[in-house]
Amino acid sequence: GFDGHHSFMVQYKSGQDLGLDMHTDDSDVTFNICLGRNFSGAALTICGDSRSPTHRQFFKNYEHVRGRALVHLGARRHGADDISAGERNNLIVWNSNSKYRSSTGYINTQPYLKEEGPPDPRCLSYTHDRDFAQFLDYPPG
């Protein structure tokens, strides 16, 4: 089971915070609960697991629905696409297990494996990928 958690809210609103760059979470398992409002866009783009050969390969787009939760590994690379209208509010709960984190199997102690091929542009991070500019132009700002 989990012996630690950290909870917070995120808000995406047209004209303000539109989305969130590709990243992984500081959790073992994340609960992402859509509390709603009326919105369009702001899907979650999901890519591969951290340190794996496919970590920058596209896996799925998830469309948030008010009242539903997405559960994923914290090491799964993901990002919030830009909202196109309205406002979306989500409760994020990062869950952790200290025994797992101190084990040799803990994902963040594993080596980075060589990528299988070029990254999917949807899975690139202008914040975290040192080679971002080799594939895409940096966004303004």
PDB file of C-alpha atoms in Angstrom:
ATOM      1  CA  GLY A   1       0.000   0.000   0.000  1.00  0.00           C
ATOM      2  CA  PHE A   2       0.866   3.649   0.014  1.00  0.00           C
ATOM      3  CA  ASP A   3       2.469   5.294   3.029  1.00  0.00           C
ATOM      4  CA  GLY A   4       2.741   8.808   1.651  1.00  0.00           C
ATOM      5  CA  HIS A   5       0.771  11.208  -0.487  1.00  0.00           C
ATOM      6  CA  HIS A   6       0.775  14.791  -1.713  1.00  0.00           C
ATOM      7  CA  SER A   7      -2.400  16.407  -3.044  1.00  0.00           C
ATOM      8  CA  PHE A   8      -2.928  19.610  -5.003  1.00  0.00           C
ATOM      9  CA  MET A   9      -5.272  21.254  -7.493  1.00  0.00           C
ATOM     10  CA  VAL A  10      -4.556  22.277 -11.073  1.00  0.00           C
ATOM     11  CA  GLN A  11      -6.617  24.706 -13.115  1.00  0.00           C
ATOM     12  CA  TYR A  12      -6.506  25.227 -16.851  1.00  0.00           C
ATOM     13  CA  LYS A  13      -8.403  28.239 -18.110  1.00  0.00           C
ATOM     14  CA  SER A  14      -8.660  29.901 -21.487  1.00  0.00           C
ATOM     15  CA  GLY A  15      -6.490  33.040 -21.503  1.00  0.00           C
ATOM     16  CA  GLN A  16      -4.529  31.932 -18.388  1.00  0.00           C
ATOM     17  CA  ASP A  17      -2.807  28.580 -17.761  1.00  0.00           C
ATOM     18  CA  LEU A  18      -3.565  26.711 -20.963  1.00  0.00           C
ATOM     19  CA  GLY A  19      -1.677  23.419 -20.540  1.00  0.00           C
ATOM     20  CA  LEU A  20       1.363  21.721 -19.038  1.00  0.00           C
ATOM     21  CA  ASP A  21       4.553  20.560 -20.765  1.00  0.00           C
ATOM     22  CA  MET A  22       5.505  16.857 -20.906  1.00  0.00           C
ATOM     23  CA  HIS A  23       6.754  15.555 -17.546  1.00  0.00           C
ATOM     24  CA  THR A  24       6.723  12.697 -15.064  1.00  0.00           C
ATOM     25  CA  ASP A  25       5.415  12.940 -11.508  1.00  0.00           C
ATOM     26  CA  ASP A  26       7.245  12.603  -8.198  1.00  0.00           C
ATOM     27  CA  SER A  27       4.928   9.742  -7.299  1.00  0.00           C
ATOM     28  CA  ASP A  28       4.761   5.995  -7.603  1.00  0.00           C
ATOM     29  CA  VAL A  29       1.087   6.146  -8.617  1.00  0.00           C
ATOM     30  CA  THR A  30      -0.898   9.273  -9.522  1.00  0.00           C
ATOM     31  CA  PHE A  31      -4.655   9.789  -9.207  1.00  0.00           C
ATOM     32  CA  ASN A  32      -5.843  12.559 -11.560  1.00  0.00           C
ATOM     33  CA  ILE A  33      -9.494  13.389 -10.794  1.00  0.00           C
ATOM     34  CA  CYS A  34     -11.402  15.742 -13.081  1.00  0.00           C
ATOM     35  CA  LEU A  35     -13.640  17.978 -10.969  1.00  0.00           C
ATOM     36  CA  GLY A  36     -14.892  19.670 -14.066  1.00  0.00           C
ATOM     37  CA  ARG A  37     -16.353  22.953 -15.049  1.00  0.00           C
ATOM     38  CA  ASN A  38     -17.259  23.345 -18.697  1.00  0.00           C
ATOM     39  CA  PHE A  39     -14.284  22.996 -21.023  1.00  0.00           C
ATOM     40  CA  SER A  40     -13.049  21.763 -24.357  1.00  0.00           C
ATOM     41  CA  GLY A  41      -9.556  20.639 -25.213  1.00  0.00           C
ATOM     42  CA  ALA A  42      -6.990  20.049 -22.445  1.00  0.00           C
ATOM     43  CA  ALA A  43      -6.661  16.320 -23.134  1.00  0.00           C
ATOM     44  CA  LEU A  44      -3.824  14.451 -21.475  1.00  0.00           C
ATOM     45  CA  THR A  45      -1.192  13.194 -23.920  1.00  0.00           C
ATOM     46  CA  ILE A  46       0.353  10.015 -22.525  1.00  0.00           C
ATOM     47  CA  CYS A  47       3.707   8.669 -23.684  1.00  0.00           C
ATOM     48  CA  GLY A  48       6.098   5.951 -22.474  1.00  0.00           C
ATOM     49  CA  ASP A  49       7.586   5.166 -19.078  1.00  0.00           C
ATOM     50  CA  SER A  50      10.598   7.059 -17.791  1.00  0.00           C
ATOM     51  CA  ARG A  51      13.989   5.564 -18.581  1.00  0.00           C
ATOM     52  CA  SER A  52      12.483   3.062 -21.053  1.00  0.00           C
ATOM     53  CA  PRO A  53      13.418   2.883 -24.764  1.00  0.00           C
ATOM     54  CA  THR A  54       9.901   4.179 -25.562  1.00  0.00           C
ATOM     55  CA  HIS A  55       9.680   7.024 -23.042  1.00  0.00           C
ATOM     56  CA  ARG A  56       9.215   9.587 -25.838  1.00  0.00           C
ATOM     57  CA  GLN A  57       6.828   7.477 -27.918  1.00  0.00           C
ATOM     58  CA  PHE A  58       3.110   8.283 -28.060  1.00  0.00           C
ATOM     59  CA  PHE A  59       0.777   5.928 -26.214  1.00  0.00           C
ATOM     60  CA  LYS A  60      -2.669   7.542 -25.881  1.00  0.00           C
ATOM     61  CA  ASN A  61      -4.702  10.731 -25.648  1.00  0.00           C
ATOM     62  CA  TYR A  62      -7.032  10.769 -22.654  1.00  0.00           C
ATOM     63  CA  GLU A  63     -10.081  13.060 -22.698  1.00  0.00           C
ATOM     64  CA  HIS A  64     -11.007  14.177 -19.187  1.00  0.00           C
ATOM     65  CA  VAL A  65     -14.622  13.724 -18.070  1.00  0.00           C
ATOM     66  CA  ARG A  66     -15.986  15.437 -14.968  1.00  0.00           C
ATOM     67  CA  GLY A  67     -16.248  12.975 -12.092  1.00  0.00           C
ATOM     68  CA  ARG A  68     -13.785  10.441 -13.522  1.00  0.00           C
ATOM     69  CA  ALA A  69     -10.237   9.663 -12.414  1.00  0.00           C
ATOM     70  CA  LEU A  70      -7.231   8.575 -14.403  1.00  0.00           C
ATOM     71  CA  VAL A  71      -4.762   6.394 -12.477  1.00  0.00           C
ATOM     72  CA  HIS A  72      -1.230   6.100 -13.869  1.00  0.00           C
ATOM     73  CA  LEU A  73       2.323   5.398 -12.798  1.00  0.00           C
ATOM     74  CA  GLY A  74       4.203   8.522 -11.786  1.00  0.00           C
ATOM     75  CA  ALA A  75       7.020   7.474 -14.127  1.00  0.00           C
ATOM     76  CA  ARG A  76       4.668   7.630 -17.136  1.00  0.00           C
ATOM     77  CA  ARG A  77       5.508  10.664 -19.298  1.00  0.00           C
ATOM     78  CA  HIS A  78       2.466  12.875 -19.862  1.00  0.00           C
ATOM     79  CA  GLY A  79       1.387  16.449 -20.484  1.00  0.00           C
ATOM     80  CA  ALA A  80      -1.804  18.506 -20.532  1.00  0.00           C
ATOM     81  CA  ASP A  81      -2.686  19.773 -24.001  1.00  0.00           C
ATOM     82  CA  ASP A  82      -3.828  23.382 -24.254  1.00  0.00           C
ATOM     83  CA  ILE A  83      -7.404  24.117 -23.258  1.00  0.00           C
ATOM     84  CA  SER A  84      -9.372  25.682 -26.109  1.00  0.00           C
ATOM     85  CA  ALA A  85     -12.372  27.013 -24.150  1.00  0.00           C
ATOM     86  CA  GLY A  86     -13.703  27.160 -20.612  1.00  0.00           C
ATOM     87  CA  GLU A  87     -12.057  25.967 -17.409  1.00  0.00           C
ATOM     88  CA  ARG A  88     -10.904  22.550 -16.171  1.00  0.00           C
ATOM     89  CA  ASN A  89     -10.094  21.815 -12.519  1.00  0.00           C
ATOM     90  CA  ASN A  90      -8.413  18.601 -11.405  1.00  0.00           C
ATOM     91  CA  LEU A  91      -7.426  17.167  -8.039  1.00  0.00           C
ATOM     92  CA  ILE A  92      -4.022  15.473  -8.297  1.00  0.00           C
ATOM     93  CA  VAL A  93      -2.947  12.942  -5.649  1.00  0.00           C
ATOM     94  CA  TRP A  94       0.632  11.683  -5.753  1.00  0.00           C
ATOM     95  CA  ASN A  95       0.974   8.402  -3.849  1.00  0.00           C
ATOM     96  CA  SER A  96       4.225   6.807  -2.758  1.00  0.00           C
ATOM     97  CA  ASN A  97       5.556   3.752  -0.973  1.00  0.00           C
ATOM     98  CA  SER A  98       8.804   4.215   0.965  1.00  0.00           C
ATOM     99  CA  LYS A  99       9.648   0.501   0.887  1.00  0.00           C
ATOM    100  CA  TYR A 100       9.431   0.468  -2.924  1.00  0.00           C
ATOM    101  CA  ARG A 101      11.461   3.694  -3.144  1.00  0.00           C
ATOM    102  CA  SER A 102      14.274   2.166  -1.102  1.00  0.00           C
ATOM    103  CA  SER A 103      14.325  -1.032  -3.178  1.00  0.00           C
ATOM    104  CA  THR A 104      16.643  -1.858  -6.079  1.00  0.00           C
ATOM    105  CA  GLY A 105      13.592  -2.021  -8.360  1.00  0.00           C
ATOM    106  CA  TYR A 106      12.652   1.644  -7.857  1.00  0.00           C
ATOM    107  CA  ILE A 107      12.337   3.182 -11.336  1.00  0.00           C
ATOM    108  CA  ASN A 108      14.297   6.347 -10.530  1.00  0.00           C
ATOM    109  CA  THR A 109      17.407   4.335  -9.626  1.00  0.00           C
ATOM    110  CA  GLN A 110      17.404   2.486 -12.958  1.00  0.00           C
ATOM    111  CA  PRO A 111      19.672   3.487 -15.857  1.00  0.00           C
ATOM    112  CA  TYR A 112      18.271   5.323 -18.852  1.00  0.00           C
ATOM    113  CA  LEU A 113      17.904   2.901 -21.758  1.00  0.00           C
ATOM    114  CA  LYS A 114      18.727   3.890 -25.342  1.00  0.00           C
ATOM    115  CA  GLU A 115      15.704   5.099 -27.296  1.00  0.00           C
ATOM    116  CA  GLU A 116      14.363   2.763 -29.987  1.00  0.00           C
ATOM    117  CA  GLY A 117      14.024   5.557 -32.522  1.00  0.00           C
ATOM    118  CA  PRO A 118      13.383   9.259 -32.936  1.00  0.00           C
ATOM    119  CA  PRO A 119      10.902  10.762 -30.458  1.00  0.00           C
ATOM    120  CA  ASP A 120       7.287  11.437 -31.354  1.00  0.00           C
ATOM    121  CA  PRO A 121       6.920  15.256 -31.432  1.00  0.00           C
ATOM    122  CA  ARG A 122       3.870  14.997 -29.132  1.00  0.00           C
ATOM    123  CA  CYS A 123       6.102  13.466 -26.450  1.00  0.00           C
ATOM    124  CA  LEU A 124       8.867  16.074 -26.458  1.00  0.00           C
ATOM    125  CA  SER A 125       9.381  18.397 -23.502  1.00  0.00           C
ATOM    126  CA  TYR A 126      10.803  21.886 -23.971  1.00  0.00           C
ATOM    127  CA  THR A 127      11.452  21.918 -20.211  1.00  0.00           C
ATOM    128  CA  HIS A 128      13.125  18.524 -19.751  1.00  0.00           C
ATOM    129  CA  ASP A 129      14.606  17.402 -23.092  1.00  0.00           C
ATOM    130  CA  ARG A 130      18.068  18.791 -23.832  1.00  0.00           C
ATOM    131  CA  ASP A 131      17.665  17.832 -27.501  1.00  0.00           C
ATOM    132  CA  PHE A 132      14.238  19.495 -27.946  1.00  0.00           C
ATOM    133  CA  ALA A 133      15.519  22.065 -30.505  1.00  0.00           C
ATOM    134  CA  GLN A 134      16.802  19.261 -32.743  1.00  0.00           C
ATOM    135  CA  PHE A 135      13.188  18.267 -33.394  1.00  0.00           C
ATOM    136  CA  LEU A 136      10.953  21.310 -32.748  1.00  0.00           C
ATOM    137  CA  ASP A 137      11.141  25.077 -32.296  1.00  0.00           C
ATOM    138  CA  TYR A 138      10.830  26.320 -28.738  1.00  0.00           C
ATOM    139  CA  PRO A 139       7.451  27.878 -27.936  1.00  0.00           C
ATOM    140  CA  PRO A 140       7.355  31.678 -27.444  1.00  0.00           C
ATOM    141  CA  GLY A 141       8.186  32.961 -23.981  1.00  0.00           C
TER     142      GLY A 141
END
